[in-house]
Amino acid sequence: HLLLLITKMEGKKADALPNCGGTQAPATATAVAIDDDAEGQSKLGHKCCGCCCDTRRAVIIVEIVFGIFINILNIIFVISGMGVEVVGDPYLEEDIKNALKISAVFYGLGIGVAVFVMFGARIYNIWIVAIGLIWNIVQTICAIAINSQVFRDHDLTYPAYLAVIEVVIVLLIIYPKAMFIYEVHSGIMSPETYDREEQSCCCV
């Protein structure tokens, strides 16, 4: 549908001029075409988890929960040293503390990346969101590598289930980012179509 907006009349100038020959000075009209095809259409994009929310909203929610809140809790855990003393091996405890200190740096950087990614989602910038996606993968690989090294240094085997948990968590985190990047790149998600794509099970 095309809406005709802004009719610009030059009546003031016309009134100021004498009416010569009984003719009126012509008015000029400017038409601005706005495509409102997105309005009233059914949602074309993905619904995260089948019914939860649109991908843009999902990216922001995931970053708030995992990128900011969980990372803050992890930093508090590292500073407090909770759980390390129960290991029983003072040398292993020391290595775990050192590994946690390195992890704390990643947690702090993760908070900054999360804020950056939320900004990227707000402005529909897929490159900023892609940086967050890559960061999540790199952070997970580094976490598994650091933890595995600590265990190997003490002739222990890093539990496979811990690596599986890390992988599952990162897949849940990057899932909405990947879908958001796809939708923006394909033109499904944009500032013009967000009224159509907006979805939330509780907030809309």
XYZ file of N, CA, C and O in Angstrom:
816
model
N 0.852 -1.186 0.000
C 0.000 0.000 0.000
C 0.884 1.231 0.000
O 1.927 1.259 0.604
N 0.432 2.271 -0.631
C 1.177 3.509 -0.674
C 0.344 4.594 -0.023
O -0.804 4.808 -0.388
N 0.937 5.258 0.934
C 0.259 6.367 1.603
C 0.811 7.664 1.050
O 2.011 7.825 0.882
N -0.069 8.587 0.782
C 0.345 9.892 0.289
C 0.423 10.826 1.474
O -0.578 11.085 2.131
N 1.660 11.292 1.770
C 1.861 12.139 2.932
C 2.428 13.479 2.493
O 3.117 13.578 1.479
N 2.219 14.455 3.321
C 2.824 15.790 3.210
C 2.390 16.497 1.945
O 2.981 16.294 0.883
N 1.345 17.228 1.995
C 0.966 18.095 0.877
C 1.426 19.505 1.202
O 0.941 20.104 2.152
N 2.373 19.954 0.436
C 3.007 21.242 0.745
C 2.351 22.325 -0.095
O 2.504 22.353 -1.304
N 1.639 23.200 0.571
C 0.945 24.279 -0.121
C 1.742 25.565 0.017
O 2.258 25.866 1.080
N 1.815 26.272 -1.054
C 2.487 27.561 -1.001
C 1.433 28.663 -1.010
O 1.481 29.633 -1.766
N 0.470 28.499 -0.101
C -0.647 29.446 -0.058
C -0.233 30.828 0.378
O -0.751 31.825 -0.081
N 0.740 30.855 1.322
C 1.158 32.155 1.841
C 1.734 33.024 0.724
O 1.465 34.212 0.626
N 2.560 32.372 -0.119
C 3.161 33.147 -1.208
C 2.086 33.560 -2.207
O 2.115 34.647 -2.765
N 1.129 32.657 -2.419
C 0.077 32.956 -3.387
C -0.797 34.105 -2.907
O -1.214 34.959 -3.682
N -1.088 34.139 -1.599
C -1.925 35.208 -1.054
C -1.201 36.548 -1.118
O -1.823 37.599 -1.211
N 0.117 36.489 -1.035
C 0.882 37.734 -1.027
C 0.948 38.367 -2.404
O 1.230 39.543 -2.546
N 0.699 37.562 -3.461
C 0.791 38.081 -4.824
C -0.587 38.522 -5.291
O -1.609 37.937 -4.909
N -0.661 39.527 -6.141
C -1.958 39.958 -6.683
C -2.534 38.897 -7.596
O -1.804 38.182 -8.271
N -3.849 38.801 -7.613
C -4.544 37.845 -8.461
C -4.721 38.447 -9.834
O -5.648 39.195 -10.097
N -3.786 38.147 -10.738
C -3.794 38.744 -12.071
C -4.624 37.889 -13.017
O -4.379 36.687 -13.131
N -5.541 38.508 -13.691
C -6.325 37.806 -14.698
C -7.294 36.806 -14.112
O -7.748 35.905 -14.810
N -7.553 36.922 -12.811
C -8.528 36.032 -12.195
C -8.016 34.623 -11.984
O -8.795 33.728 -11.680
N -6.724 34.415 -12.184
C -6.161 33.065 -12.000
C -5.467 32.989 -10.661
O -4.903 33.964 -10.185
N -5.514 31.821 -10.078
C -4.893 31.596 -8.770
C -3.525 30.980 -8.976
O -3.333 30.126 -9.839
N -2.553 31.403 -8.163
C -1.217 30.823 -8.252
C -1.308 29.346 -7.891
O -1.950 28.990 -6.912
N -0.719 28.473 -8.715
C -0.858 27.029 -8.476
C -0.149 26.598 -7.203
O 0.892 27.133 -6.842
N -0.746 25.654 -6.535
C -0.123 25.083 -5.348
C 0.737 23.907 -5.775
O 0.447 23.233 -6.752
N 1.818 23.690 -5.056
C 2.709 22.567 -5.365
C 2.533 21.509 -4.307
O 2.389 21.821 -3.129
N 2.537 20.270 -4.705
C 2.360 19.151 -3.775
C 3.542 18.210 -3.880
O 4.038 17.952 -4.968
N 3.996 17.759 -2.760
C 5.107 16.808 -2.720
C 4.589 15.501 -2.152
O 4.025 15.474 -1.067
N 4.779 14.434 -2.866
C 4.293 13.129 -2.415
C 5.466 12.303 -1.926
O 6.480 12.202 -2.596
N 5.315 11.705 -0.763
C 6.320 10.807 -0.219
C 5.693 9.434 -0.131
O 4.682 9.251 0.537
N 6.269 8.480 -0.815
C 5.711 7.128 -0.823
C 6.305 6.314 0.299
O 7.515 6.266 0.461
N 5.451 5.684 1.063
C 5.890 4.832 2.154
C 5.315 3.440 1.942
O 4.114 3.278 1.789
N 6.194 2.457 1.922
C 5.747 1.089 1.735
C 5.359 0.502 3.076
O 6.195 0.271 3.922
N 4.078 0.279 3.244
C 3.616 -0.289 4.509
C 3.177 -1.735 4.332
O 2.314 -2.242 5.023
N 3.800 -2.432 3.350
C 3.438 -3.825 3.106
C 3.708 -4.706 4.313
O 3.090 -5.752 4.480
N 4.705 -4.302 5.167
C 5.046 -5.125 6.329
C 3.925 -5.120 7.361
O 3.775 -6.060 8.126
N 3.124 -4.048 7.364
C 2.064 -3.942 8.358
C 0.917 -4.883 8.013
O 0.464 -4.965 6.879
N 0.457 -5.578 9.008
C -0.674 -6.460 8.810
C -0.321 -7.837 8.280
O -1.192 -8.689 8.156
N 0.950 -8.070 7.942
C 1.365 -9.378 7.453
C 1.695 -10.309 8.607
O 1.984 -9.881 9.717
N 1.667 -11.590 8.325
C 2.063 -12.583 9.312
C 3.579 -12.567 9.469
O 4.308 -12.234 8.545
N 4.042 -12.953 10.639
C 5.473 -13.003 10.922
C 6.158 -13.987 9.982
O 5.709 -15.116 9.806
N 7.271 -13.561 9.383
C 8.021 -14.411 8.463
C 9.244 -15.028 9.126
O 9.712 -16.075 8.699
N 9.760 -14.349 10.156
C 10.998 -14.791 10.781
C 10.824 -15.910 11.786
O 9.730 -16.423 12.023
N 11.945 -16.261 12.385
C 12.016 -17.378 13.326
C 11.498 -16.973 14.705
O 11.687 -15.850 15.145
N 10.830 -17.906 15.359
C 10.441 -17.736 16.756
C 11.381 -18.586 17.601
O 11.386 -19.810 17.462
N 12.165 -17.955 18.442
C 13.133 -18.688 19.243
C 12.427 -19.699 20.144
O 11.419 -19.372 20.783
N 12.947 -20.907 20.172
C 12.372 -22.016 20.947
C 10.951 -22.335 20.517
O 10.171 -22.899 21.274
N 10.590 -21.928 19.294
C 9.288 -22.262 18.748
C 8.171 -21.295 19.071
O 7.206 -21.196 18.324
N 8.290 -20.578 20.191
C 7.182 -19.691 20.576
C 7.627 -18.518 21.437
O 6.827 -17.642 21.743
N 8.883 -18.486 21.840
C 9.305 -17.528 22.867
C 9.303 -16.080 22.385
O 8.483 -15.284 22.802
N 10.229 -15.739 21.486
C 10.330 -14.341 21.061
C 11.086 -14.246 19.747
O 11.632 -15.231 19.254
N 11.100 -13.056 19.183
C 11.831 -12.847 17.942
C 13.332 -12.889 18.208
O 13.784 -12.774 19.350
N 14.111 -13.036 17.166
C 15.554 -13.245 17.316
C 16.270 -12.011 17.886
O 17.222 -12.160 18.650
N 15.794 -10.836 17.544
C 16.428 -9.610 18.056
C 16.249 -9.518 19.570
O 17.191 -9.249 20.316
N 15.027 -9.754 20.025
C 14.742 -9.728 21.456
C 15.510 -10.852 22.167
O 16.006 -10.677 23.273
N 15.595 -12.030 21.522
C 16.285 -13.170 22.118
C 17.774 -12.880 22.322
O 18.355 -13.255 23.347
N 18.390 -12.224 21.342
C 19.809 -11.872 21.475
C 20.028 -10.990 22.701
O 20.944 -11.223 23.503
N 19.177 -10.004 22.869
C 19.317 -9.078 23.994
C 19.097 -9.799 25.323
O 19.859 -9.605 26.285
N 18.067 -10.651 25.394
C 17.789 -11.379 26.633
C 18.933 -12.312 26.997
O 19.366 -12.376 28.154
N 19.450 -13.044 26.020
C 20.553 -13.983 26.263
C 21.791 -13.246 26.755
O 22.489 -13.715 27.670
N 22.065 -12.086 26.176
C 23.249 -11.327 26.609
C 23.074 -10.796 28.034
O 24.040 -10.745 28.797
N 21.861 -10.404 28.376
C 21.619 -9.932 29.747
C 21.835 -11.071 30.746
O 22.496 -10.896 31.780
N 21.305 -12.248 30.412
C 21.381 -13.379 31.345
C 22.775 -13.986 31.377
O 23.409 -14.073 32.433
N 23.260 -14.426 30.216
C 24.537 -15.141 30.169
C 25.734 -14.204 30.062
O 26.780 -14.455 30.669
N 25.588 -13.146 29.268
C 26.716 -12.258 29.042
C 27.026 -11.341 30.208
O 28.189 -11.001 30.453
N 26.005 -10.934 30.950
C 26.217 -9.988 32.048
C 26.005 -10.663 33.405
O 26.930 -10.736 34.226
N 24.793 -11.165 33.657
C 24.456 -11.697 34.976
C 25.324 -12.902 35.353
O 25.936 -12.932 36.433
N 25.410 -13.904 34.482
C 26.192 -15.110 34.783
C 27.679 -14.782 34.897
O 28.380 -15.320 35.774
N 28.176 -13.894 34.052
C 29.595 -13.521 34.136
C 29.904 -12.786 35.439
O 30.981 -12.966 36.017
N 28.976 -11.965 35.905
C 29.176 -11.295 37.201
C 29.218 -12.330 38.320
O 30.080 -12.264 39.216
N 28.322 -13.310 38.264
C 28.332 -14.380 39.273
C 29.642 -15.171 39.213
O 30.200 -15.546 40.257
N 30.138 -15.423 38.019
C 31.401 -16.144 37.873
C 32.568 -15.370 38.475
O 33.452 -15.942 39.122
N 32.562 -14.060 38.263
C 33.632 -13.228 38.831
C 33.558 -13.254 40.356
O 34.591 -13.355 41.037
N 32.354 -13.175 40.895
C 32.187 -13.262 42.362
C 32.679 -14.615 42.873
O 33.351 -14.706 43.913
N 32.381 -15.665 42.134
C 32.825 -17.015 42.498
C 34.352 -17.090 42.519
O 34.953 -17.666 43.444
N 34.983 -16.498 41.517
C 36.448 -16.517 41.442
C 37.062 -15.739 42.599
O 38.013 -16.196 43.256
N 36.511 -14.561 42.873
C 37.067 -13.713 43.945
C 36.914 -14.395 45.304
O 37.822 -14.361 46.141
N 35.780 -15.040 45.513
C 35.530 -15.682 46.812
C 36.295 -16.987 46.973
O 36.557 -17.428 48.103
N 36.652 -17.626 45.862
C 37.367 -18.894 45.934
C 36.501 -20.037 46.420
O 37.018 -21.060 46.899
N 35.198 -19.915 46.297
C 34.285 -20.950 46.783
C 34.506 -22.264 46.043
O 34.643 -22.294 44.825
N 34.544 -23.344 46.782
C 34.630 -24.671 46.200
C 36.027 -25.172 45.935
O 36.238 -26.363 45.727
N 37.016 -24.278 45.942
C 38.380 -24.699 45.627
C 38.975 -25.517 46.764
O 39.680 -26.502 46.551
N 38.681 -25.132 48.011
C 39.291 -25.791 49.169
C 38.855 -27.248 49.335
O 39.539 -28.021 50.008
N 37.752 -27.623 48.720
C 37.252 -28.992 48.896
C 38.024 -29.996 48.058
O 37.804 -31.197 48.167
N 38.946 -29.527 47.221
C 39.707 -30.438 46.363
C 40.581 -31.369 47.200
O 40.715 -32.556 46.921
N 41.207 -30.827 48.238
C 42.031 -31.644 49.124
C 43.493 -31.703 48.746
O 44.342 -32.090 49.555
N 43.823 -31.320 47.518
C 45.222 -31.304 47.060
C 45.665 -29.852 46.959
O 45.184 -29.119 46.097
N 46.603 -29.414 47.839
C 46.996 -27.994 47.831
C 47.597 -27.538 46.508
O 47.406 -26.390 46.096
N 48.334 -28.427 45.821
C 48.937 -28.050 44.538
C 47.865 -27.905 43.459
O 47.910 -26.973 42.645
N 46.913 -28.826 43.468
C 45.809 -28.737 42.515
C 44.944 -27.525 42.804
O 44.495 -26.832 41.884
N 44.728 -27.236 44.071
C 43.954 -26.058 44.452
C 44.609 -24.783 43.924
O 43.932 -23.888 43.428
N 45.941 -24.722 44.030
C 46.663 -23.535 43.558
C 46.512 -23.379 42.046
O 46.305 -22.269 41.535
N 46.621 -24.483 41.320
C 46.473 -24.423 39.860
C 45.046 -24.032 39.459
O 44.847 -23.292 38.495
N 44.081 -24.544 40.199
C 42.687 -24.186 39.908
C 42.452 -22.697 40.142
O 41.788 -22.024 39.352
N 43.040 -22.185 41.230
C 42.895 -20.750 41.511
C 43.516 -19.910 40.400
O 42.943 -18.896 39.986
N 44.684 -20.342 39.913
C 45.330 -19.605 38.818
C 44.489 -19.666 37.544
O 44.368 -18.676 36.809
N 43.910 -20.849 37.282
C 43.055 -20.999 36.098
C 41.813 -20.113 36.219
O 41.361 -19.510 35.237
N 41.281 -20.029 37.436
C 40.093 -19.198 37.657
C 40.407 -17.718 37.467
O 39.560 -16.953 37.001
N 41.629 -17.322 37.833
C 42.020 -15.924 37.636
C 42.041 -15.581 36.145
O 41.607 -14.498 35.730
N 42.562 -16.522 35.344
C 42.562 -16.309 33.893
C 41.124 -16.256 33.378
O 40.761 -15.416 32.547
N 40.295 -17.159 33.914
C 38.883 -17.186 33.497
C 38.180 -15.881 33.852
O 37.314 -15.409 33.110
N 38.552 -15.287 34.985
C 37.929 -14.036 35.419
C 38.156 -12.933 34.397
O 37.285 -12.068 34.185
N 39.339 -12.951 33.767
C 39.618 -11.961 32.719
C 38.643 -12.145 31.566
O 38.090 -11.174 31.028
N 38.421 -13.409 31.185
C 37.463 -13.704 30.115
C 36.050 -13.288 30.512
O 35.292 -12.772 29.693
N 35.702 -13.507 31.780
C 34.370 -13.112 32.239
C 34.186 -11.595 32.137
O 33.133 -11.114 31.717
N 35.214 -10.857 32.546
C 35.147 -9.394 32.473
C 35.020 -8.910 31.039
O 34.202 -8.025 30.733
N 35.817 -9.502 30.139
C 35.727 -9.144 28.724
C 34.355 -9.537 28.168
O 33.785 -8.818 27.341
N 33.835 -10.662 28.669
C 32.528 -11.126 28.204
C 31.414 -10.144 28.514
O 30.476 -9.990 27.722
N 31.520 -9.472 29.651
C 30.511 -8.459 30.002
C 30.550 -7.312 28.992
O 29.511 -6.840 28.515
N 31.761 -6.875 28.656
C 31.899 -5.806 27.668
C 31.379 -6.216 26.306
O 30.689 -5.441 25.628
N 31.690 -7.443 25.899
C 31.202 -7.949 24.612
C 29.683 -8.032 24.613
O 29.029 -7.694 23.621
N 29.104 -8.465 25.723
C 27.643 -8.587 25.821
C 26.955 -7.239 25.619
O 25.957 -7.140 24.900
N 27.488 -6.205 26.243
C 26.923 -4.859 26.083
C 27.030 -4.415 24.628
O 26.092 -3.844 24.054
N 28.175 -4.709 24.005
C 28.412 -4.354 22.606
C 27.430 -5.082 21.689
O 26.865 -4.498 20.758
N 27.198 -6.366 21.973
C 26.280 -7.167 21.162
C 24.846 -6.657 21.299
O 24.102 -6.586 20.305
N 24.439 -6.288 22.516
C 23.092 -5.746 22.697
C 22.910 -4.465 21.893
O 21.850 -4.243 21.287
N 23.947 -3.640 21.868
C 23.902 -2.427 21.056
C 23.767 -2.798 19.580
O 22.973 -2.193 18.846
N 24.527 -3.810 19.139
C 24.449 -4.246 17.747
C 23.067 -4.746 17.375
O 22.564 -4.460 16.281
N 22.435 -5.489 18.283
C 21.081 -5.979 18.016
C 20.089 -4.825 17.938
O 19.171 -4.829 17.108
N 20.281 -3.839 18.791
C 19.375 -2.687 18.791
C 19.401 -1.938 17.458
O 18.378 -1.448 16.993
N 20.596 -1.866 16.842
C 20.726 -1.106 15.587
C 20.752 -2.023 14.364
O 21.090 -1.586 13.273
N 20.445 -3.310 14.558
C 20.370 -4.286 13.468
C 21.707 -4.449 12.739
O 21.744 -4.623 11.522
N 22.801 -4.421 13.493
C 24.132 -4.557 12.899
C 24.611 -6.000 13.055
O 24.952 -6.448 14.154
N 24.648 -6.742 11.954
C 24.996 -8.159 12.030
C 26.477 -8.369 12.331
O 26.851 -9.405 12.891
N 27.326 -7.402 11.984
C 28.767 -7.580 12.203
C 29.094 -7.504 13.690
O 29.941 -8.251 14.187
N 28.444 -6.616 14.399
C 28.661 -6.534 15.845
C 28.167 -7.805 16.521
O 28.839 -8.362 17.395
N 26.996 -8.268 16.116
C 26.456 -9.505 16.699
C 27.336 -10.695 16.345
O 27.536 -11.598 17.155
N 27.916 -10.691 15.141
C 28.817 -11.772 14.729
C 30.074 -11.802 15.596
O 30.603 -12.885 15.900
N 30.547 -10.623 15.997
C 31.697 -10.571 16.903
C 31.365 -11.286 18.208
O 32.178 -12.045 18.754
N 30.154 -11.055 18.708
C 29.721 -11.733 19.925
C 29.645 -13.238 19.742
O 30.019 -14.008 20.633
N 29.154 -13.672 18.594
C 29.052 -15.110 18.314
C 30.433 -15.752 18.306
O 30.649 -16.811 18.920
N 31.367 -15.113 17.614
C 32.739 -15.643 17.559
C 33.360 -15.646 18.949
O 34.059 -16.598 19.341
N 33.125 -14.599 19.715
C 33.658 -14.512 21.075
C 33.155 -15.671 21.935
O 33.933 -16.268 22.676
N 31.878 -15.982 21.837
C 31.313 -17.087 22.614
C 32.010 -18.407 22.302
O 32.302 -19.199 23.212
N 32.280 -18.648 21.033
C 32.953 -19.887 20.633
C 34.390 -19.912 21.145
O 34.848 -20.913 21.712
N 35.102 -18.796 20.963
C 36.496 -18.714 21.414
C 36.578 -18.877 22.923
O 37.452 -19.589 23.448
N 35.674 -18.221 23.651
C 35.678 -18.302 25.113
C 35.462 -19.740 25.585
O 36.122 -20.198 26.528
N 34.558 -20.449 24.929
C 34.289 -21.840 25.314
C 35.486 -22.732 25.038
O 35.862 -23.574 25.873
N 36.106 -22.551 23.881
C 37.292 -23.353 23.542
C 38.412 -23.109 24.543
O 39.069 -24.055 25.023
N 38.621 -21.842 24.885
C 39.674 -21.500 25.848
C 39.372 -22.082 27.232
O 40.280 -22.575 27.915
N 38.114 -22.029 27.644
C 37.734 -22.554 28.957
C 37.996 -24.049 29.039
O 38.561 -24.548 30.029
N 37.608 -24.771 27.987
C 37.834 -26.220 27.972
C 39.328 -26.528 27.949
O 39.811 -27.437 28.645
N 40.083 -25.746 27.150
C 41.528 -25.978 27.044
C 42.235 -25.713 28.370
O 43.096 -26.500 28.799
N 41.877 -24.628 29.046
C 42.519 -24.285 30.329
C 42.188 -25.330 31.388
O 43.081 -25.808 32.111
N 40.939 -25.697 31.481
C 40.537 -26.692 32.479
C 41.181 -28.053 32.211
O 41.616 -28.742 33.147
N 41.235 -28.433 30.938
C 41.842 -29.714 30.583
C 43.326 -29.730 30.946
O 43.848 -30.744 31.435
N 44.001 -28.599 30.723
C 45.430 -28.520 31.028
C 45.688 -28.662 32.529
O 46.640 -29.335 32.947
N 44.842 -28.046 33.334
C 44.982 -28.160 34.788
C 44.877 -29.618 35.219
O 45.663 -30.114 36.030
N 43.908 -30.321 34.656
C 43.733 -31.736 35.011
C 44.908 -32.577 34.529
O 45.390 -33.459 35.255
N 45.400 -32.303 33.311
C 46.523 -33.082 32.783
C 47.782 -32.862 33.594
O 48.582 -33.789 33.783
N 47.971 -31.647 34.066
C 49.174 -31.349 34.858
C 49.231 -32.181 36.134
O 50.301 -32.348 36.734
N 48.093 -32.678 36.556
C 48.042 -33.477 37.786
C 47.647 -34.924 37.490
O 47.124 -35.628 38.345
N 47.925 -35.330 36.236
C 47.659 -36.710 35.808
C 46.205 -37.117 36.022
O 45.902 -38.250 36.413
N 45.333 -36.169 35.792
C 43.901 -36.428 35.911
C 43.249 -36.270 34.541
O 43.789 -35.622 33.644
N 42.106 -36.869 34.387
C 41.363 -36.775 33.131
C 40.224 -35.783 33.289
O 39.418 -35.890 34.224
N 40.193 -34.829 32.391
C 39.116 -33.839 32.438
C 37.797 -34.529 32.103
O 37.665 -35.163 31.043
N 36.803 -34.447 32.980
C 35.524 -35.147 32.748
C 34.870 -34.713 31.440
O 34.664 -33.512 31.210
N 34.542 -35.669 30.607
C 33.947 -35.359 29.305
C 32.605 -34.656 29.454
O 32.254 -33.806 28.627
N 31.872 -34.989 30.503
C 30.538 -34.387 30.653
C 30.620 -32.877 30.877
O 29.709 -32.135 30.500
N 31.747 -32.425 31.488
C 31.912 -30.981 31.674
C 32.090 -30.282 30.331
O 31.541 -29.195 30.100
N 32.858 -30.910 29.433
C 33.033 -30.341 28.094
C 31.714 -30.332 27.339
O 31.397 -29.370 26.623
N 30.934 -31.393 27.509
C 29.624 -31.466 26.843
C 28.710 -30.350 27.342
O 28.014 -29.695 26.551
N 28.715 -30.128 28.646
C 27.902 -29.055 29.221
C 28.320 -27.701 28.653
O 27.466 -26.870 28.289
N 29.638 -27.476 28.563
C 30.150 -26.209 28.002
C 29.659 -26.024 26.566
O 29.234 -24.934 26.175
N 29.720 -27.088 25.769
C 29.313 -27.011 24.366
C 27.812 -26.750 24.244
O 27.376 -25.921 23.425
N 27.013 -27.438 25.040
C 25.560 -27.242 24.992
C 25.202 -25.800 25.354
O 24.358 -25.166 24.698
N 25.857 -25.280 26.394
C 25.570 -23.907 26.818
C 25.913 -22.910 25.717
O 25.128 -21.995 25.417
N 27.079 -23.080 25.085
C 27.474 -22.116 24.050
C 26.562 -22.223 22.831
O 26.272 -21.213 22.163
N 26.064 -23.417 22.533
C 25.125 -23.561 21.416
C 23.822 -22.813 21.697
O 23.251 -22.183 20.799
N 23.369 -22.874 22.940
C 22.157 -22.138 23.320
C 22.385 -20.630 23.232
O 21.467 -19.875 22.896
N 23.616 -20.199 23.523
C 23.924 -18.770 23.501
C 24.039 -18.239 22.076
O 23.559 -17.136 21.768
N 24.675 -19.014 21.192
C 24.900 -18.511 19.826
C 23.696 -18.760 18.912
O 23.601 -18.149 17.847
N 22.787 -19.608 19.328
C 21.612 -19.927 18.502
C 20.810 -18.683 18.098
O 20.566 -18.461 16.900
N 20.392 -17.823 19.054
C 19.633 -16.636 18.615
C 20.479 -15.663 17.799
O 19.958 -14.987 16.908
N 21.781 -15.603 18.080
C 22.654 -14.714 17.301
C 22.713 -15.155 15.845
O 22.610 -14.334 14.924
N 22.895 -16.462 15.642
C 22.978 -16.986 14.279
C 21.681 -16.726 13.508
O 21.707 -16.317 12.339
N 20.544 -16.931 14.158
C 19.266 -16.712 13.498
C 19.036 -15.225 13.211
O 18.501 -14.860 12.164
N 19.459 -14.357 14.153
C 19.322 -12.919 13.945
C 20.159 -12.469 12.746
O 19.692 -11.696 11.896
N 21.390 -12.948 12.678
C 22.281 -12.584 11.567
C 21.667 -13.024 10.236
O 21.661 -12.272 9.254
N 21.127 -14.239 10.210
C 20.499 -14.744 8.984
C 19.305 -13.874 8.580
O 19.150 -13.514 7.398
N 18.458 -13.537 9.528
C 17.241 -12.785 9.213
C 17.554 -11.371 8.735
O 16.922 -10.875 7.799
N 18.508 -10.711 9.386
C 18.870 -9.352 8.952
C 19.516 -9.404 7.573
O 19.222 -8.588 6.694
N 20.409 -10.379 7.370
C 21.096 -10.506 6.071
C 20.108 -10.792 4.945
O 20.277 -10.281 3.826
N 19.080 -11.580 5.220
C 18.112 -11.947 4.183
C 17.005 -10.909 4.016
O 16.166 -11.039 3.128
N 16.987 -9.891 4.890
C 15.989 -8.842 4.774
C 14.700 -9.105 5.537
O 13.780 -8.280 5.494
N 14.621 -10.230 6.221
C 13.407 -10.527 6.995
C 13.292 -9.594 8.193
O 12.212 -9.093 8.504
N 14.416 -9.371 8.871
C 14.443 -8.517 10.066
C 15.114 -7.194 9.729
O 16.243 -7.161 9.231
N 14.416 -6.109 9.983
C 14.949 -4.773 9.736
C 14.111 -3.777 10.529
O 13.043 -4.125 11.048
N 14.573 -2.532 10.638
C 13.752 -1.534 11.337
C 12.369 -1.379 10.707
O 11.385 -1.135 11.403
N 12.293 -1.539 9.378
C 11.017 -1.362 8.691
C 10.072 -2.542 8.912
O 8.847 -2.382 8.843
N 10.621 -3.736 9.142
C 9.767 -4.920 9.272
C 9.610 -5.393 10.713
O 8.930 -6.401 10.950
N 10.196 -4.684 11.663
C 10.164 -5.204 13.040
C 8.753 -5.227 13.623
O 8.447 -6.089 14.448
N 7.896 -4.319 13.198
C 6.505 -4.367 13.679
C 5.854 -5.696 13.311
O 5.034 -6.226 14.070
N 6.235 -6.233 12.165
C 5.708 -7.525 11.738
C 6.415 -8.679 12.458
O 5.782 -9.675 12.821
N 7.719 -8.537 12.672
C 8.521 -9.633 13.215
C 8.515 -9.702 14.740
O 8.900 -10.715 15.311
N 8.096 -8.637 15.390
C 8.135 -8.609 16.860
C 7.329 -9.748 17.460
O 6.202 -10.007 17.049
N 7.947 -10.434 18.411
C 7.302 -11.591 19.033
C 7.780 -11.723 20.470
O 8.966 -11.595 20.757
N 6.875 -11.959 21.378
C 7.237 -12.232 22.777
C 6.103 -12.985 23.429
O 4.928 -12.672 23.208
N 6.459 -13.982 24.235
C 5.437 -14.768 24.912
C 4.891 -14.054 26.154
O 3.911 -14.497 26.748
N 5.546 -12.934 26.548
C 5.094 -12.290 27.794
C 5.147 -10.767 27.768
O 4.518 -10.121 28.593
N 5.897 -10.169 26.840
C 6.137 -8.719 26.923
C 5.434 -7.918 25.846
O 5.527 -6.704 25.825
N 4.773 -8.542 24.906
C 4.122 -7.813 23.814
C 2.640 -8.153 23.795
O 2.285 -9.324 23.881
